[in-house]
Each structure stands twice: as C-alpha cells, then as structure tokens.
Coordinates of C-alpha atoms in Angstrom, one line a residue:
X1 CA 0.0 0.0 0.0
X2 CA 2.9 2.4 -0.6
X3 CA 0.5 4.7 -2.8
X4 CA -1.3 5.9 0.6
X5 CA -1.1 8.7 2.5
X6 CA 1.9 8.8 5.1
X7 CA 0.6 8.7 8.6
X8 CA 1.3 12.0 9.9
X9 CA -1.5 13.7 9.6
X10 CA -1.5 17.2 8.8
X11 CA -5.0 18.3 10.4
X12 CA -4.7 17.2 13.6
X13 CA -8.6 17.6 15.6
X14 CA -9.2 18.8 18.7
X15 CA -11.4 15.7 20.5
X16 CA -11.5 17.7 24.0
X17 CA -14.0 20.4 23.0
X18 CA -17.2 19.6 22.2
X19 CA -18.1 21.5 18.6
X20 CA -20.8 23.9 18.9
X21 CA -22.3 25.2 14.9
X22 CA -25.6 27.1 14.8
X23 CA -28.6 24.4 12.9
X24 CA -31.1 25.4 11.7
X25 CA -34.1 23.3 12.9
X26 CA -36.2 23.2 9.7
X27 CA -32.6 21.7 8.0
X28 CA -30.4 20.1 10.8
X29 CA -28.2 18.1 8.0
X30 CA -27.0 21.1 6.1
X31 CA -24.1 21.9 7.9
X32 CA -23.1 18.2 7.9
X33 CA -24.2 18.1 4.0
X34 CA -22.1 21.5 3.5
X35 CA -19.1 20.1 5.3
X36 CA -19.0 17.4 4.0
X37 CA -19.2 18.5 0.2
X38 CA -16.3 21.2 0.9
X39 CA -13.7 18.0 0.7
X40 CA -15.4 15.2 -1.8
X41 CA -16.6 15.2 -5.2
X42 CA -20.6 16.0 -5.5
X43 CA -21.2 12.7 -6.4
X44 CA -19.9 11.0 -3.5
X45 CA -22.3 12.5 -1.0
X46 CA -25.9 11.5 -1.5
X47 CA -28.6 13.1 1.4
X48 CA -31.9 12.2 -1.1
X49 CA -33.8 10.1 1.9
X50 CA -35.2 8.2 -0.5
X51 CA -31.9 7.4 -1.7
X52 CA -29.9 7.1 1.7
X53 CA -32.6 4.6 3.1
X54 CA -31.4 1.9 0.9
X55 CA -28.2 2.1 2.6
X56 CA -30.0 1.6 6.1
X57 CA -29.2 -2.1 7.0
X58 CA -27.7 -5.3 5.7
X59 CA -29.5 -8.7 5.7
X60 CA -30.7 -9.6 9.0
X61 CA -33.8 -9.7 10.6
X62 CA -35.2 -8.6 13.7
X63 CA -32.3 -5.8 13.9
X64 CA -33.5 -1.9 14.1
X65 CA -31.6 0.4 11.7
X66 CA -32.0 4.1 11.9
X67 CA -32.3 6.9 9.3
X68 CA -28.5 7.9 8.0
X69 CA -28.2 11.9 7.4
X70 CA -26.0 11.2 4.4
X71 CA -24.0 8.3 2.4
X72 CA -20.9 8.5 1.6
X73 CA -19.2 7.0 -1.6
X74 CA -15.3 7.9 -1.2
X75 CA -12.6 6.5 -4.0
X76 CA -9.6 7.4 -1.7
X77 CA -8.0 7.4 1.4
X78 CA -7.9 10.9 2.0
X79 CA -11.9 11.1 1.4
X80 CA -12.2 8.6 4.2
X81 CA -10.2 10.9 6.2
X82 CA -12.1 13.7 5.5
X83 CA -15.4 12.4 6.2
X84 CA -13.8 11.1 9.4
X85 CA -12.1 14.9 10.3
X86 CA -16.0 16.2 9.8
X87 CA -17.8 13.8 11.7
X88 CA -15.2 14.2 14.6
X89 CA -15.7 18.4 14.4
X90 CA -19.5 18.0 14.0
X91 CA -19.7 14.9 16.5
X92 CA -21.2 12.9 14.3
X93 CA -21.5 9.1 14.4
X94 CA -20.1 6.9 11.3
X95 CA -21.3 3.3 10.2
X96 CA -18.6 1.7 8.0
X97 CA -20.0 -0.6 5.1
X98 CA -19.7 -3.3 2.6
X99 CA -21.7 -4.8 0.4
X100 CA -24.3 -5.1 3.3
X101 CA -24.5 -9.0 3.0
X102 CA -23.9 -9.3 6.5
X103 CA -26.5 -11.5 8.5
X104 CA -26.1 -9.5 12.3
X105 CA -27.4 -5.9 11.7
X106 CA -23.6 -4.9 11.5
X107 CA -23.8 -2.5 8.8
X108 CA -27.0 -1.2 10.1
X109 CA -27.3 2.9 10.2
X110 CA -28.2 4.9 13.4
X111 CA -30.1 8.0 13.0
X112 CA -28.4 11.1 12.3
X113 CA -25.6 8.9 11.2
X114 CA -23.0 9.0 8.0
X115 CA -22.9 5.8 6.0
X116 CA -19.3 5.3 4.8
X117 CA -19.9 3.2 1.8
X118 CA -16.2 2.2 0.9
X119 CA -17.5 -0.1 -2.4
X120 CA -16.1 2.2 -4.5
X121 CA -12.6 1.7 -2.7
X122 CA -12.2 -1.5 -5.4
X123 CA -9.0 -1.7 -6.3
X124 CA -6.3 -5.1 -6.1
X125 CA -3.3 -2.8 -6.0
X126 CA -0.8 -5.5 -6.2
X127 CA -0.6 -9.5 -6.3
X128 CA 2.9 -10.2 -5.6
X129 CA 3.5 -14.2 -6.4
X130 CA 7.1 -14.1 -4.9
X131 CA 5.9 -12.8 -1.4
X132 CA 2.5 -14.4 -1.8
X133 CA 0.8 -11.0 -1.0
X134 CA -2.3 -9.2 -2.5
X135 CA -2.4 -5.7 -1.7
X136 CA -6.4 -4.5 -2.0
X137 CA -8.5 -1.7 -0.6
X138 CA -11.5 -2.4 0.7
X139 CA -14.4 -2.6 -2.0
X140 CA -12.9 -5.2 -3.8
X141 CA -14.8 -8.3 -4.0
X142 CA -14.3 -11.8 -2.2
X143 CA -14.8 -13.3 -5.6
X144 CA -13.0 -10.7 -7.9
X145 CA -9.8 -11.5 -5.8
X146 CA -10.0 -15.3 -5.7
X147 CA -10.1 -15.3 -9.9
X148 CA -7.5 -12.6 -10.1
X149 CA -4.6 -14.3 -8.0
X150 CA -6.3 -18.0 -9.7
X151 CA -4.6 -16.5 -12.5
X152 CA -1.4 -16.1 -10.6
X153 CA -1.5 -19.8 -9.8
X154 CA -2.1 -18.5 -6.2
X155 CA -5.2 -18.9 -4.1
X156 CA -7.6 -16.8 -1.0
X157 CA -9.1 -19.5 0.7
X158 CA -11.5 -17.7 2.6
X159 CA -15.0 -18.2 0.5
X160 CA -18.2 -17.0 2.8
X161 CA -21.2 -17.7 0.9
X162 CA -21.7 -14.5 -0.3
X163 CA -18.4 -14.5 -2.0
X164 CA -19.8 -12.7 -5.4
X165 CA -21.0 -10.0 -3.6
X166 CA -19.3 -9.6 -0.3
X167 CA -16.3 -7.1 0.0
X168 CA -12.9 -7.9 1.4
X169 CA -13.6 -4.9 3.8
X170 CA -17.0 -6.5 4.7
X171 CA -14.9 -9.8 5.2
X172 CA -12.2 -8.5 7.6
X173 CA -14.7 -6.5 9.7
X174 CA -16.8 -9.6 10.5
X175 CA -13.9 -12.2 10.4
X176 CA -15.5 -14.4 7.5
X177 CA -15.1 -18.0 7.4
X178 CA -16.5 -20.2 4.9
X179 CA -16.5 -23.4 3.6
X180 CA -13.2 -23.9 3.1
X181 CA -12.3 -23.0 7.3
X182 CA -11.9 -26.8 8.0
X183 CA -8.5 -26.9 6.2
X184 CA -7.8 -23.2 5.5
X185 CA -9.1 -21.5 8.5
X186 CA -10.8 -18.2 8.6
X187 CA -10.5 -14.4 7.5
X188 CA -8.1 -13.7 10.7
X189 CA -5.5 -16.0 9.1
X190 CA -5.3 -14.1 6.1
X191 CA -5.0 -10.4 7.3
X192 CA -1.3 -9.7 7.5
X193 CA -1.6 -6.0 7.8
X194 CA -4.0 -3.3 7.5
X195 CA -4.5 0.2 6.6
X196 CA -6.8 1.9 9.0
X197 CA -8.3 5.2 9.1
X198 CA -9.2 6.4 12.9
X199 CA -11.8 8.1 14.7
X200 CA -10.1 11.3 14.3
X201 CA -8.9 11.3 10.8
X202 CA -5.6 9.9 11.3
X203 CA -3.9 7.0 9.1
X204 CA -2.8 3.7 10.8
X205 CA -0.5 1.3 9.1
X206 CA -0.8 -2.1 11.1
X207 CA 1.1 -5.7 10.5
X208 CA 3.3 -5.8 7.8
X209 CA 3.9 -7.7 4.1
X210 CA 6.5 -10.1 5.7
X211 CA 6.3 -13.6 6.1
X212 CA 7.0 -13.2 10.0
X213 CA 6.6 -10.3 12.5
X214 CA 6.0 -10.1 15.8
X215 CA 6.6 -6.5 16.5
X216 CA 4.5 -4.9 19.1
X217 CA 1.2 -5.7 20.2
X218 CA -1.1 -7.4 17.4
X219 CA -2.6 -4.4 16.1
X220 CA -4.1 -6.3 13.1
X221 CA -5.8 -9.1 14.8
X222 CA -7.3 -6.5 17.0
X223 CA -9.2 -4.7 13.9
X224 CA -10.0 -7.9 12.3
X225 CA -14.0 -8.7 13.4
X226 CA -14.3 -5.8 15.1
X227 CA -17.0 -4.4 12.9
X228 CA -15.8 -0.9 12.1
X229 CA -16.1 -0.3 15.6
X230 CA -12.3 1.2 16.5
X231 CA -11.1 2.3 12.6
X232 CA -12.0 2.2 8.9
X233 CA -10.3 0.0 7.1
X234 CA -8.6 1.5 3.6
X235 CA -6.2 -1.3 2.4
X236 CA -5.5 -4.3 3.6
X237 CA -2.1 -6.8 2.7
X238 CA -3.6 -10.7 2.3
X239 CA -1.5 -13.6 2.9
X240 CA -2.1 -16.4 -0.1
X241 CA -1.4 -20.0 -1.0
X242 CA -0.6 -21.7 -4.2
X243 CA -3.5 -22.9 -6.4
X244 CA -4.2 -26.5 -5.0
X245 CA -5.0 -29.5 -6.9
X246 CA -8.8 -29.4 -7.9
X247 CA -11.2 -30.8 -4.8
X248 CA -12.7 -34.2 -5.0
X249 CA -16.2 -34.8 -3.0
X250 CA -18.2 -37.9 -1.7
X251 CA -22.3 -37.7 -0.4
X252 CA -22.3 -39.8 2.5
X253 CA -26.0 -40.8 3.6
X254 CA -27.3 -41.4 7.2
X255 CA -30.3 -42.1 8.7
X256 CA -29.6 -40.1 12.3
X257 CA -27.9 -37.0 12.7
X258 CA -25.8 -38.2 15.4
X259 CA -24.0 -40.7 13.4
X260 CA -23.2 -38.3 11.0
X261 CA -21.6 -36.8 13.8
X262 CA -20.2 -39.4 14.7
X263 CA -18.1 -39.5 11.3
X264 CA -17.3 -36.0 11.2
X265 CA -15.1 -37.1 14.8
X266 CA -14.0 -40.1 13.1
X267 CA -12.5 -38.5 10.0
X268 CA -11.1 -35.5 12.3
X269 CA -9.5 -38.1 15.2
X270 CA -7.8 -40.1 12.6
X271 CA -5.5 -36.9 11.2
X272 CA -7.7 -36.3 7.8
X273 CA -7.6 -32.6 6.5
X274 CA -10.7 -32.5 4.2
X275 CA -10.6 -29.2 2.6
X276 CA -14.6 -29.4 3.4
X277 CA -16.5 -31.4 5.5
X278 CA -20.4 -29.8 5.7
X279 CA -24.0 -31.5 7.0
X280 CA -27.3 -31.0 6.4
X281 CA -30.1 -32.0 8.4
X282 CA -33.5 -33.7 7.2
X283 CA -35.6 -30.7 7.0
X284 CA -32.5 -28.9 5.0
X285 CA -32.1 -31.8 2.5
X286 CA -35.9 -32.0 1.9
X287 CA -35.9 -28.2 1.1
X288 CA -32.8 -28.6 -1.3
X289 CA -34.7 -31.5 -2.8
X290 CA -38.1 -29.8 -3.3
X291 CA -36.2 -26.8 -4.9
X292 CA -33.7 -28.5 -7.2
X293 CA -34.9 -32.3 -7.6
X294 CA -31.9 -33.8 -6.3
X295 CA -33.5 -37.0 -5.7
X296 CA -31.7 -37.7 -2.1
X297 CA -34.1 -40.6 -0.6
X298 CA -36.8 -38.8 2.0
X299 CA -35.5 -41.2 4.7
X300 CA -32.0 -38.8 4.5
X301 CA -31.9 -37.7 8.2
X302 CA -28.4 -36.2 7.0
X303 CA -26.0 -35.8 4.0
X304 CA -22.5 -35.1 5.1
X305 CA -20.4 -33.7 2.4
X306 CA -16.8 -34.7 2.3
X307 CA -13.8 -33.0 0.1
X308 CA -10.0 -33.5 -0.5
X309 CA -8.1 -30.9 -2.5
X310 CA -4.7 -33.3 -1.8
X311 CA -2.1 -35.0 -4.1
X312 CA -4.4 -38.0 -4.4
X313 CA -8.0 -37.0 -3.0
X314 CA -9.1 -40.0 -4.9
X315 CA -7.5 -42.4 -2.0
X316 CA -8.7 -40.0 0.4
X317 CA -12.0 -40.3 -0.1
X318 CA -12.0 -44.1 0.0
X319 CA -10.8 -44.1 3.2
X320 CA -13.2 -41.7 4.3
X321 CA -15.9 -43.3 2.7
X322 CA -15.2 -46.6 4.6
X323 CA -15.4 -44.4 8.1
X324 CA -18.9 -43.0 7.3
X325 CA -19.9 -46.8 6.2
X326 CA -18.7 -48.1 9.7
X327 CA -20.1 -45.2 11.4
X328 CA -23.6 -46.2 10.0
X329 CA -23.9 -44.0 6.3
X330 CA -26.9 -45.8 4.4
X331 CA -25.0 -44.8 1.5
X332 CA -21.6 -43.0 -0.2
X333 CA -21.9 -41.5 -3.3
X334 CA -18.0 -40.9 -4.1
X335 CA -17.4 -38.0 -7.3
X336 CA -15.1 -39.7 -10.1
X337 CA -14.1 -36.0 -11.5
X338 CA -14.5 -32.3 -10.4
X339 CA -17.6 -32.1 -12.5
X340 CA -19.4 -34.7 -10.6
X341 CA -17.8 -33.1 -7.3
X342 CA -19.2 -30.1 -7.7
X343 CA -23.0 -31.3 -8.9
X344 CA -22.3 -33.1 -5.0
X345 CA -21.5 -29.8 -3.5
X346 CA -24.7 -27.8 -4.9
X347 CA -26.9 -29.0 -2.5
X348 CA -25.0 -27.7 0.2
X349 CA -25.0 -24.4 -1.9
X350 CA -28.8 -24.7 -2.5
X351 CA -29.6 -24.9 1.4
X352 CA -30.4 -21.3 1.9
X353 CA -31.9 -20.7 -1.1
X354 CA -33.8 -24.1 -0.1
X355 CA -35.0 -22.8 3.1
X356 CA -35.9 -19.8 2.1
X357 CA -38.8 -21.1 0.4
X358 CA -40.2 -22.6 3.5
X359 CA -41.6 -19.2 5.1
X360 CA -41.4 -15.7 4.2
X361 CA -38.6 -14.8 6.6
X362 CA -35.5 -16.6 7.9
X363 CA -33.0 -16.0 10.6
X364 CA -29.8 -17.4 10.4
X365 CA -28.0 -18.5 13.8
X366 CA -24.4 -18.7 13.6
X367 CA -23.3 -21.2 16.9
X368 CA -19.7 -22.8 16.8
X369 CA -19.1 -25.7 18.9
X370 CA -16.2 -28.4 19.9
X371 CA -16.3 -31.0 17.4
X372 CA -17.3 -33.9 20.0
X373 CA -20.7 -31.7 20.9
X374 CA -21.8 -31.2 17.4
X375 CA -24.4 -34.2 17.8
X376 CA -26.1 -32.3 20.8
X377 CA -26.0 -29.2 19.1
X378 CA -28.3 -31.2 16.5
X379 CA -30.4 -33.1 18.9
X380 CA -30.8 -29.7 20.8
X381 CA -31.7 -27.5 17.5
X382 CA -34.1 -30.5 17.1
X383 CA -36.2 -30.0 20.2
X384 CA -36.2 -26.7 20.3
X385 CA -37.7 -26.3 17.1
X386 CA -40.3 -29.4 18.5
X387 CA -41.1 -26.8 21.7
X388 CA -41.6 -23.5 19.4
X389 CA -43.5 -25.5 16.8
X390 CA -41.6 -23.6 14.2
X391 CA -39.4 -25.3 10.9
X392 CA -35.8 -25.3 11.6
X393 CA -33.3 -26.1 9.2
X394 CA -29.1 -26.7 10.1
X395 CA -26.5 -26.7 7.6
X396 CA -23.2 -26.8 9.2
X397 CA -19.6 -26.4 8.4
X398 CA -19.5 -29.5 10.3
X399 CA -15.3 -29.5 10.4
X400 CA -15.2 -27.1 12.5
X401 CA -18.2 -27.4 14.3
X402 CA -19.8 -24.0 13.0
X403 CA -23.6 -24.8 12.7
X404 CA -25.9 -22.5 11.4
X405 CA -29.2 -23.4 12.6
X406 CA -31.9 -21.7 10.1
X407 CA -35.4 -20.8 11.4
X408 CA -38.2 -20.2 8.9
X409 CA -41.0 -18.0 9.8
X410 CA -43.9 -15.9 8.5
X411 CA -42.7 -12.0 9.7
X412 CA -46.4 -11.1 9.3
X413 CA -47.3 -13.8 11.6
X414 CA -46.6 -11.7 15.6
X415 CA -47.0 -14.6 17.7
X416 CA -44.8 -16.6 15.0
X417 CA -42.3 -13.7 14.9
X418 CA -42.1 -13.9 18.7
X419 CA -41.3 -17.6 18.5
X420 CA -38.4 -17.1 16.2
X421 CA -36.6 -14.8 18.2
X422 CA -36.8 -16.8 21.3
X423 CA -35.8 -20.1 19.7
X424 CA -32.9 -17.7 18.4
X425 CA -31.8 -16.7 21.6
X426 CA -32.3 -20.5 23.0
X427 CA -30.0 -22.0 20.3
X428 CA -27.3 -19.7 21.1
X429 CA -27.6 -20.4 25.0
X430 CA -27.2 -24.3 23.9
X431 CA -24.0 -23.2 21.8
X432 CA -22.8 -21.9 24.8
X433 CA -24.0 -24.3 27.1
X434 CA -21.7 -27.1 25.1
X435 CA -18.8 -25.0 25.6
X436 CA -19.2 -23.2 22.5
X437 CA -19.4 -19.3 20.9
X438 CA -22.1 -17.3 19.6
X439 CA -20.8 -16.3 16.4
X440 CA -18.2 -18.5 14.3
X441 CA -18.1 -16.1 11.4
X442 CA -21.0 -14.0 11.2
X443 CA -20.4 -11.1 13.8
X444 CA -22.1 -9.7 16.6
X445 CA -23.5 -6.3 15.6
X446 CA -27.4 -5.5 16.9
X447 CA -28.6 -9.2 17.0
X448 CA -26.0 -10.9 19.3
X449 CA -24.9 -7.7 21.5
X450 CA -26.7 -9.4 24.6
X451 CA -25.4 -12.7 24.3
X452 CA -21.7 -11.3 23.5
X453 CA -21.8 -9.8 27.4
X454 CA -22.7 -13.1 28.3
X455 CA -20.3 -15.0 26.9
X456 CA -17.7 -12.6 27.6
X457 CA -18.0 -12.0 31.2
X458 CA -18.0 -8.7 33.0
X459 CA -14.3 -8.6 33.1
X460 CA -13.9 -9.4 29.1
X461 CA -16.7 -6.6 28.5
X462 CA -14.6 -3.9 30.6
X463 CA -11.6 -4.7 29.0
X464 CA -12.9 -4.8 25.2
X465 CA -15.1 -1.4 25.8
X466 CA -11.7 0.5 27.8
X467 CA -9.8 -0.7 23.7
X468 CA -13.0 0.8 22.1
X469 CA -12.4 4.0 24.0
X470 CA -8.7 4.0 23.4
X471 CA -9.4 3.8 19.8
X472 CA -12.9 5.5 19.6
X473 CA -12.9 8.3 22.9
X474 CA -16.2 10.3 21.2
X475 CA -17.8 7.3 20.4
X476 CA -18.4 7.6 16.8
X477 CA -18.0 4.8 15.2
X478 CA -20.6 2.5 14.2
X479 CA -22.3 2.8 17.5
X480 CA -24.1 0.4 19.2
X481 CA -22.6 -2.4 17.8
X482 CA -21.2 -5.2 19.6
X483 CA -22.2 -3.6 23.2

C-alpha cells in the first residue's frame, strides 16, 4: 500500500472540545451536507432520503436500523479521512460498510448517522507471487480477488457464501469464514496488515507484508472482526497460498444425525484434513430436494459432504468413505471428476436458497461448537424447534463445528415472529452451554450484543469497551454495535 497517504497527519482535531455550529431546525443536516461537500466530489455525498434509506441495514432480521443523514461514496484514502475529520468536528456518528451482506445488523445505520460506503474503494493494487501477498482496498470483492490471484496460480481461501457479492472490507470487519475453514481457516489467518483510518482522521499502518513479525502488540488481529467499531479499514495486505490441486467430494447418507456426527469425529481423530466437511439435516435436504430435484431418498436424516483438495483426493476419499460406512452412512456416493464433485456440493449451496422457500422470513443463527458436541447441538436444534413448533433447518460447516441453525417463519405472523426470536436466543444459549461461541463467522452487531456480554463476562466486556475507547474516545464509530 505504498501509494497511501503517510501517517502524519497534517490536520490534527481537537477531540476535548465539544463543537458547537448554529442548525437550523427546519434543516439540521445542512451543515453536515455543506461540510462534508467542501472535501469530496458531489457525487460521492448522497442526502436524497429516498436514496440514503437503501443504505439503512444489511441482511438480517429482527435488527432496528436508523435513518443515516448522508451516504458517503469515497474513492480514496484521504476522502475517508475527510469524512472522518467532519464527523469528529460536528460529533457525528459513522457506520462503515460493505456490500451489506452481513447477516447480524452490523452495517445497520443509526439516526443522524453517516454511512461510509467504501465499495467504490475497489482496487487489487498489487498480487505479488514471490511474497504471496495481495495488496487490496477495501471494496474489492471476495470473488474478484480469488479469480485474479487464480490466474497467478495462487489462491484466497477464505470463501463466505456470499463471496460474489461480499467485499474484502466486509470480510475483515466480520472475520468471515466459509466453507473452506476446515482446512484453511478463517479471515483472521489471512490479514497480515491493515490500513486503518481512525476516529479522528488519522492514518494507521498495522502488520506488515513479511512472512513473520512479531513486533509490538497485534494491532491487526485487533481490527480484524471488530465491525468498524475502532477504525476504517482502507487497504489491507492478504496472505495467499498456491493454487491447490482441484477438490474431490463424496455424499455420505445417514439415517440419524448423530451418526453423522459421529463421522465427522472419526474422519477428524484419525489426522484427515478434508478441505470441506459440511452437514445437512432432514428438514434442509428436503428443502434442497423440493427446490432442485436432487432425488436424495426422504429417509435422508443427514448428508454429510466430504472433500480433499490433496495429491491423491481419490485415495482420500475411500478411506473416508469406509469411516462413514462403519459409522452407519446408508450410502456413499463418491465424485469420479470435479464435475461430478461439484454437482455433489450444490446441494449444500442450494440450502439457503432451499429454506428460504419454506416461510417468508429466515434468521440465520451462527453457533460454533467443539467438534465432540456437534451431535447435541443437532439433537438440541431439534427439540427446540419441536417446543416452538416452528421449521428449523441446520446446515453446518460440520469440520469445525460451525452450525448454522436456520429458522423459517412468517414475519407477518406476531405470535410466529415472537417464536423465532426466542428459539434464536435459545439455540445460542445451547451453543454456549456445550462449551461453545455465539458467532463462528457472522459477527455480533445489533442481533447478538446481549449474548456477546454473556459469553464474555464482565471482566472481558470492561476490558474490550476500555480498547473501544482508546481507539474510539467520542464514540463515533458504528455505535451500538457489539455492546
């Protein structure tokens, strides 16, 4: 990132005083508006409600957003800095976004509030093969980058579902994971250094483009999932891997959940590194069925999908096929080529799609557990969905333990609607209850704040809002996020 801006800043701001600027009542943005304009091109700064509300959350349900007083659309660093130097003076509060494909209210404005769109912020600045580096700002694309360094011979493992939409910005400011997390691990692993603009204007540099470093306190890490809430991300440096060999998948069929849990601890206790291991339950496999015509056999009470990317994934799968068989599968379906693979891997693709045609609204838990209490986290999803009388669907990055439990309802439906939430807010006090997290990859934002105090603890809370104040005093930036 040696094109950006040094970080000295030269218009330092004066956080000690509060700002006081005459508004006029009838038109309390135009100062804002004006301000704003003085230091971006017209273009950038749209304050047309009708425009600005379709800026005002991402994709989540049940998570208020408020009514932004502009959206910003900045190309370069020293726009973001701008915007950043104005909001400080004016005291007004900035919500950083992506794409908005984010599933916990995240990216959600508060009234009154700048949206910092950084989409147009798309540029790959440098893939460096040698190194294994990409240098990107923050609009670029999951998927844009994955093709571009593809044609390196390199590769950027992380892959959230979204990945054709979803930003690289979005990405590090939620810690993505994705399919891939069983072998490759998640977003954090990726991030080797970040440029970060703060509360007050000034420009971070964070990390380095090094292969090691261990300089100073972990800066990076720090800014990695914590959803815009201490800085702006601008540019980020991205560790990559060569191109692996192309993945090879089996279907394994079982007739209980909890032996294809069983499995999933089989093929991890015996050293496999699948570079995907996902399940679906009955009610998700029916869904995919009635939306594709997959023909998987009703009696499915769970597919688990299995995938080696290795030297020979062909002898990989055989012995992995043979675990599932002794661990009860009623049948493995092994891929002969990466065509057939990936006709196996749809369904798993479909499964959102899938249950989104149960009801008219869907909310997506996101509860990671150890490995060895996957099968309760099942049989638990189970009976709650039995005590709310509601359909709930689980596809899971089952190699990791990452479930994401999926709850169909009808949002016009108030008593149904109530039901949701609260079976929400019971599967993530199982997750926990089996020694597990709230959020694997999804983020905290409005939807989980509650249940991130509780997993924390009252010390971890203290602790993480004193680093939000070192980095954030005025408390700009995306508030009400996280706690």
């Amino acid at each position: 990132m040696d094109d950006l801006q040094h970080t000295n800043d030269p218009h330092p701001v004066d956080t000690g005083k509060e700002a006081t600027h005459p508004v006029d009542p009838a038109r309390p943005h135009e100062l804002l508006h004006e301000r704003l304009r003085a230091g971006l091109p017209a273009e950038a700064v749209l304050t047309d409600p009708d425009v600005t509300a379709a800026y005002a959350h991402d994709m989540a349900s049940f998570c208020a957003a408020g009514r932004p007083a502009a959206v910003v659309l900045p190309r370069t660093v020293e726009q973001v800095q701008h915007v950043m130097r104005v909001a400080t003076e004016l005291r007004v509060p900035v919500v950083p976004q992506g794409a908005r494909t984010g599933l916990s209210g995240a990216a959600n404005a508060s009234d009154g509030c700048v949206v910092l769109s950084l989409v147009r912020m798309d540029r790959i600045i440098e893939i460096n093969p040698v190194d294994r580096i990409a240098v990107v700002e923050p609009g670029v694309v999951n998927a844009v980058l994955s093709r571009a360094v593809a044609e390196q011979g390199l590769y950027y493992p992380p892959d959230p579902s979204s990945w054709e939409m979803c930003t690289i910005g979005g990405n590090i400011g939620t810690a993505s994971g994705g399919l891939c997390c069983v072998k490759y691990g998640v977003t954090a692993e990726y991030v080797l250094g970040l440029d970060v603009v703060l509360a007050d204007g000034r420009l971070l540099r964070t990390g380095r483009r090094t292969a090691k470093g261990v300089a100073g306190y972990d800066l990076t890490r720090l800014f990695v999932g914590s959803e815009g809430s201490l800085g702006i991300v601008v540019g980020a440096v991205l560790a990559l891997r060569p191109q692996p060999p192309a993945q090879l998948a089996l279907a394994a069929e079982f007739s209980s959940a909890e032996a294809a849990c069983a499995a999933v601890c089989t093929i991890m206790e015996r050293g496999h590194t699948p570079s995907l291991l996902e399940l679906m339950d009955r009610t998700t496999v029916q869904a995919v069925n009635r939306l594709a015509h997959m023909g998987l056999p009703d009696t499915t009470e769970a597919l688990l999908l299995c995938a080696f990317d290795t030297a020979d994934p062909a002898s990989d799968l055989a012995a992995v096929a043979e675990l599932c068989r002794a661990a009860g599968a009623t049948e493995v379906v092994p891929a002969e080529d990466a065509a057939e693979s990936e006709l196996l891997l749809q369904a798993r693709r479909l499964s959102l799609t899938a249950l989104e045609t149960i009801k008219s609204a869907t909310m997506i838990d996101d509860v990671c557990v150890p490995r060895t209490r996957l099968a309760e986290m099942l049989a638990g999803t189970t009976a709650i969905a039995a005590k709310y009388d509601l359909t709930i669907g689980v596809c899971a990055h089952a190699g990791d333990g990452n479930t994401h439990p999926v709850v169909c309802f009808d949002q016009a439906d108030e008593d149904e609607s109530r039901r949701a939430r609260e079976s929400f807010d019971e599967i993530m006090a199982l997750g926990l209850a089996l020694g597990g997290t709230i959020t694997g990859e999804h983020g905290v934002g409005v939807l989980k704040k509650e249940w991130l105090a509780r997993e924390l603890g009252p010390v971890g809370v203290e602790l993480q809002r004193g680093i939000k104040r070192t980095f954030d005093p005025l408390g700009l930036l995306n508030p009400g996020k996280l706690f």
